[in-house]
Structures are given as structure tokens and as C-alpha cells.
Tab-separated table of C-alpha atoms in Angstrom:
chain	number	residue	atom	x	y	z
A	1217	UNK	CA	-39.358	-4.900	-23.780
A	1218	UNK	CA	-36.627	-5.380	-20.982
A	1219	UNK	CA	-36.433	-8.408	-19.843
A	1220	UNK	CA	-35.694	-9.364	-16.154
A	1221	UNK	CA	-33.534	-12.415	-16.745
A	1222	UNK	CA	-30.597	-13.058	-18.918
A	1223	UNK	CA	-31.081	-14.942	-21.781
A	1224	UNK	CA	-29.485	-18.375	-22.018
A	1225	UNK	CA	-25.441	-18.087	-21.637
A	1226	UNK	CA	-25.142	-14.841	-21.103
A	1227	UNK	CA	-24.176	-13.467	-17.388
A	1228	UNK	CA	-25.589	-10.477	-15.650
A	1229	UNK	CA	-22.990	-7.930	-15.004
A	1230	UNK	CA	-20.837	-8.053	-11.701
A	1231	UNK	CA	-21.385	-6.616	-8.979
A	1232	UNK	CA	-19.358	-4.301	-7.241
A	1233	UNK	CA	-17.814	-6.933	-4.912
A	1234	UNK	CA	-17.233	-9.455	-7.841
A	1235	UNK	CA	-15.159	-6.413	-9.165
A	1236	UNK	CA	-13.319	-5.148	-6.567
A	1237	UNK	CA	-12.550	-9.089	-5.844
A	1238	UNK	CA	-11.200	-9.645	-9.362
A	1239	UNK	CA	-9.368	-6.868	-9.614
A	1240	UNK	CA	-7.651	-7.202	-5.894
A	1241	UNK	CA	-6.769	-11.270	-7.775
A	1242	UNK	CA	-5.486	-9.636	-10.366
A	1243	UNK	CA	-2.760	-7.562	-9.068
A	1244	UNK	CA	-2.000	-9.724	-6.252
A	1245	UNK	CA	-2.118	-12.892	-8.088
A	1246	UNK	CA	-1.174	-11.795	-11.824
A	1247	UNK	CA	1.778	-12.463	-13.781
A	1248	UNK	CA	3.231	-9.057	-14.914
A	1249	UNK	CA	4.744	-9.120	-18.688
A	1250	UNK	CA	6.265	-5.487	-19.583
A	1251	UNK	CA	5.220	-4.541	-23.070
A	1252	UNK	CA	7.765	-1.747	-25.039
A	1253	UNK	CA	5.894	1.351	-23.836
A	1254	UNK	CA	5.012	0.009	-19.885
A	1255	UNK	CA	8.144	1.069	-17.688
A	1256	UNK	CA	8.937	0.875	-13.911
A	1257	UNK	CA	8.704	3.398	-11.753
A	1258	UNK	CA	8.865	3.708	-7.763
A	1259	UNK	CA	6.387	5.434	-5.761
A	1260	UNK	CA	7.682	8.812	-3.872
A	1261	UNK	CA	4.726	9.888	-2.428
A	1262	UNK	CA	0.516	10.383	-2.822
A	1263	UNK	CA	-0.177	13.849	-4.021
A	1264	UNK	CA	-3.938	13.212	-3.373
A	1265	UNK	CA	-6.644	12.800	-6.063
A	1266	UNK	CA	-5.336	9.509	-7.328
A	1267	UNK	CA	-2.351	11.066	-7.964
A	1268	UNK	CA	1.233	10.228	-6.904
A	1269	UNK	CA	4.556	11.445	-7.425
A	1270	UNK	CA	7.040	8.597	-9.181
A	1271	UNK	CA	11.067	8.353	-10.262
A	1272	UNK	CA	11.618	6.716	-13.338
A	1273	UNK	CA	14.635	4.526	-14.062
A	1274	UNK	CA	16.624	7.411	-15.384
A	1275	UNK	CA	15.775	9.767	-11.896
A	1276	UNK	CA	12.998	11.933	-13.377
A	1277	UNK	CA	10.054	12.678	-11.228
A	1278	UNK	CA	6.676	12.960	-12.865
A	1279	UNK	CA	2.988	12.663	-11.983
A	1280	UNK	CA	1.382	9.298	-12.663
A	1281	UNK	CA	-2.627	8.652	-12.122
A	1282	UNK	CA	-4.357	5.542	-10.674
A	1283	UNK	CA	-6.836	4.595	-13.604
A	1284	UNK	CA	-10.408	4.286	-11.597
A	1285	UNK	CA	-10.542	0.240	-11.634
A	1286	UNK	CA	-7.760	0.564	-9.209
A	1287	UNK	CA	-9.625	2.912	-6.942
A	1288	UNK	CA	-10.709	1.710	-3.791
A	1289	UNK	CA	-10.034	-1.493	-4.864
A	1290	UNK	CA	-6.049	-1.167	-4.239
A	1291	UNK	CA	-3.868	0.941	-2.044
A	1292	UNK	CA	-0.155	1.929	-2.312
A	1293	UNK	CA	2.369	3.185	-0.064
A	1294	UNK	CA	5.462	5.148	-0.206
A	1295	UNK	CA	8.281	2.891	-1.400
A	1296	UNK	CA	6.372	0.885	-3.582
A	1297	UNK	CA	7.197	-0.127	-7.633
A	1298	UNK	CA	4.572	0.315	-10.690
A	1299	UNK	CA	4.092	-1.223	-14.033
A	1300	UNK	CA	2.870	2.115	-16.080
A	1301	UNK	CA	2.367	3.296	-19.305
A	1302	UNK	CA	2.883	6.774	-20.648
A	1303	UNK	CA	0.495	9.219	-21.767
A	1304	UNK	CA	1.020	11.747	-24.814
A	1305	UNK	CA	-1.823	14.370	-23.972
A	1306	UNK	CA	-0.011	14.765	-20.472
A	1307	UNK	CA	1.984	18.190	-19.215
A	1308	UNK	CA	2.377	17.555	-15.582
A	1309	UNK	CA	0.484	13.682	-15.342
A	1310	UNK	CA	2.898	11.445	-17.747
A	1311	UNK	CA	2.004	7.860	-16.947
A	1312	UNK	CA	-0.827	6.179	-15.633
A	1313	UNK	CA	-0.692	2.882	-13.404
A	1314	UNK	CA	-1.118	-0.308	-15.046
A	1315	UNK	CA	-0.057	-2.795	-12.314
A	1316	UNK	CA	1.298	-2.497	-8.678
A	1317	UNK	CA	4.189	-4.585	-8.032
A	1318	UNK	CA	4.583	-7.318	-5.372
A	1319	UNK	CA	7.946	-8.980	-3.905
A	1320	UNK	CA	7.293	-11.946	-5.652
A	1321	UNK	CA	6.418	-10.082	-8.665
A	1322	UNK	CA	9.764	-8.124	-8.499
A	1323	UNK	CA	11.607	-11.154	-7.565
A	1324	UNK	CA	10.255	-12.936	-11.092
A	1325	UNK	CA	11.323	-9.669	-13.003
A	1326	UNK	CA	15.141	-9.409	-11.651
A	1327	UNK	CA	15.252	-13.282	-12.551
A	1328	UNK	CA	14.500	-12.584	-16.023
A	1329	UNK	CA	16.908	-9.796	-15.829
A	1330	UNK	CA	13.842	-6.432	-16.439
A	1331	UNK	CA	13.993	-5.008	-13.577
A	1332	UNK	CA	15.801	-1.591	-13.858
A	1333	UNK	CA	19.373	-0.939	-12.835
A	1334	UNK	CA	18.677	2.118	-11.033
A	1335	UNK	CA	16.477	0.243	-8.943
A	1336	UNK	CA	18.575	-3.069	-8.269
A	1337	UNK	CA	20.182	-1.486	-5.545
A	1338	UNK	CA	17.125	-0.142	-3.124
A	1339	UNK	CA	15.483	-3.020	-3.517
A	1340	UNK	CA	15.944	-5.816	-0.475
A	1341	UNK	CA	14.011	-9.082	0.001
A	1342	UNK	CA	11.094	-8.042	1.618
A	1343	UNK	CA	10.761	-11.762	2.984
A	1344	UNK	CA	14.165	-10.963	4.756
A	1345	UNK	CA	13.218	-7.599	6.409
A	1346	UNK	CA	9.656	-7.873	7.792
A	1347	UNK	CA	9.372	-10.500	10.660
A	1348	UNK	CA	6.119	-11.713	11.838
A	1349	UNK	CA	4.166	-11.007	14.634
A	1350	UNK	CA	5.082	-14.559	15.975
A	1351	UNK	CA	8.618	-14.176	15.413
A	1352	UNK	CA	8.960	-10.302	16.937
A	1353	UNK	CA	6.997	-12.144	19.964
A	1354	UNK	CA	9.412	-15.015	20.381
A	1355	UNK	CA	12.136	-12.621	20.129
A	1356	UNK	CA	11.269	-10.375	22.913
A	1357	UNK	CA	13.220	-11.422	26.302
A	1358	UNK	CA	10.900	-13.502	28.913
A	1359	UNK	CA	10.238	-12.177	31.891
A	1360	UNK	CA	8.615	-14.389	33.535
A	1361	UNK	CA	10.954	-14.587	36.326
A	1362	UNK	CA	8.281	-12.886	38.484
A	1363	UNK	CA	8.833	-9.420	37.912
A	1364	UNK	CA	5.604	-8.465	37.693
A	1365	UNK	CA	5.763	-4.755	39.306
A	1366	UNK	CA	4.410	-1.544	37.222
A	1367	UNK	CA	8.012	-0.794	36.793
A	1368	UNK	CA	8.444	-3.177	33.805
A	1369	UNK	CA	5.402	-2.392	32.504
A	1370	UNK	CA	5.838	-0.570	29.176
A	1371	UNK	CA	3.719	2.734	28.730
A	1372	UNK	CA	0.744	2.960	25.950
A	1373	UNK	CA	2.007	4.822	23.544
A	1374	UNK	CA	-1.126	5.636	22.039
A	1375	UNK	CA	-2.286	7.958	24.934
A	1376	UNK	CA	-1.093	11.576	25.143
A	1377	UNK	CA	0.737	12.587	27.558
A	1378	UNK	CA	-1.953	14.694	29.639
A	1379	UNK	CA	-0.618	17.161	32.136
A	1380	UNK	CA	-2.295	16.131	35.971
A	1381	UNK	CA	-4.140	19.187	37.428
A	1382	UNK	CA	-4.480	19.548	41.210
A	1383	UNK	CA	-7.190	21.563	42.288
A	1384	UNK	CA	-7.844	22.849	45.810
A	1385	UNK	CA	-11.076	23.287	47.686
A	1386	UNK	CA	-12.089	26.680	48.255
A	1387	UNK	CA	-12.458	25.838	51.819
A	1388	UNK	CA	-8.602	25.945	51.659
A	1389	UNK	CA	-8.095	29.173	50.381
A	1390	UNK	CA	-10.463	31.325	52.207
A	1391	UNK	CA	-8.506	29.794	55.729
A	1392	UNK	CA	-4.767	31.490	54.713
């Protein structure tokens, strides 16, 4: 007979949202330690079906798979760095993602001299490169000198340039 309530000291399995939260916190805030069969790669592009084209330290390009625990929980893009583990039975897919590296984790790996030399020149401090929205807004020139004309407004880049078509009425064409 199945019991509806867990026994004393046992917890029900995690819900989907709890699992997602745990995986996300583990990836973002977790410490990275490389074991002997793990190495760092750079993501070149996504190939679909949770496969990513990655570049290894030696410059070799291969496919990397994303395990089910990361799917629909975390996203990676071109230029991201991953900790992967080799797959022995794979021919095309030779590694599987273990951890996604964020800027703070990359800095920790660099300080521990665990960062590959091949990628050392490519990484720039992301905190120095990216500016926040408030810094961007404050750096724009202040146009408060009374120039409220439509010429000073920027165009909406989200709108397509649609051709303007002028239709003439039929009565005008009949008079000619």
C-alpha cells in the first residue's frame, strides 16, 4: 500500500521549479574545480539538439553535448567558456558540458593558474567591457537646450522601412 505522506525524515522529490532553481544557483554561484579528465573549451556556435561546436585548448574543433539537467534551465551563447568532460564512445560528439563559466569563475581560474594559455589572450575583463544601462544613459549628450524638434529624434530601428504607396481616386483618372 502506498502512503500519501512521506515518512518521518524523508522529503518528497523536488518539483520542476525547485530543480531549475537548484541547477541555476549551482551554475552561477558554484565553485569550479577541474578534475584530471575535465578541461575548458570555448563555444563557437550552437548546432541545435543541445549540441554546441566548441574549440579546445589545442585549437581542435569538436561537438559538445548539453546534459539533460542543463536543458531549459541555463543558456549558453557564442564566446562562452565551458568546463567539459570527454566522452570515450563518441565519434562526432567528443565531450559533455559539466559547468558554464561566468566572469567571476574565470577570474578565479586565472588567479589559480588553471586557465588555458590558448584562451588567455581572448578573454577581456567583462566587467570593464560592459556598461550598465544607467552608465550608458548618463554618457549620452544632454540635449536639453530646447531642441525638441522631430529632427533630433532617433528613428525606431525595430520598424521596417515600408514603402509609401499613394493611391489616386478613380474619378481623377477618368477626367483625363
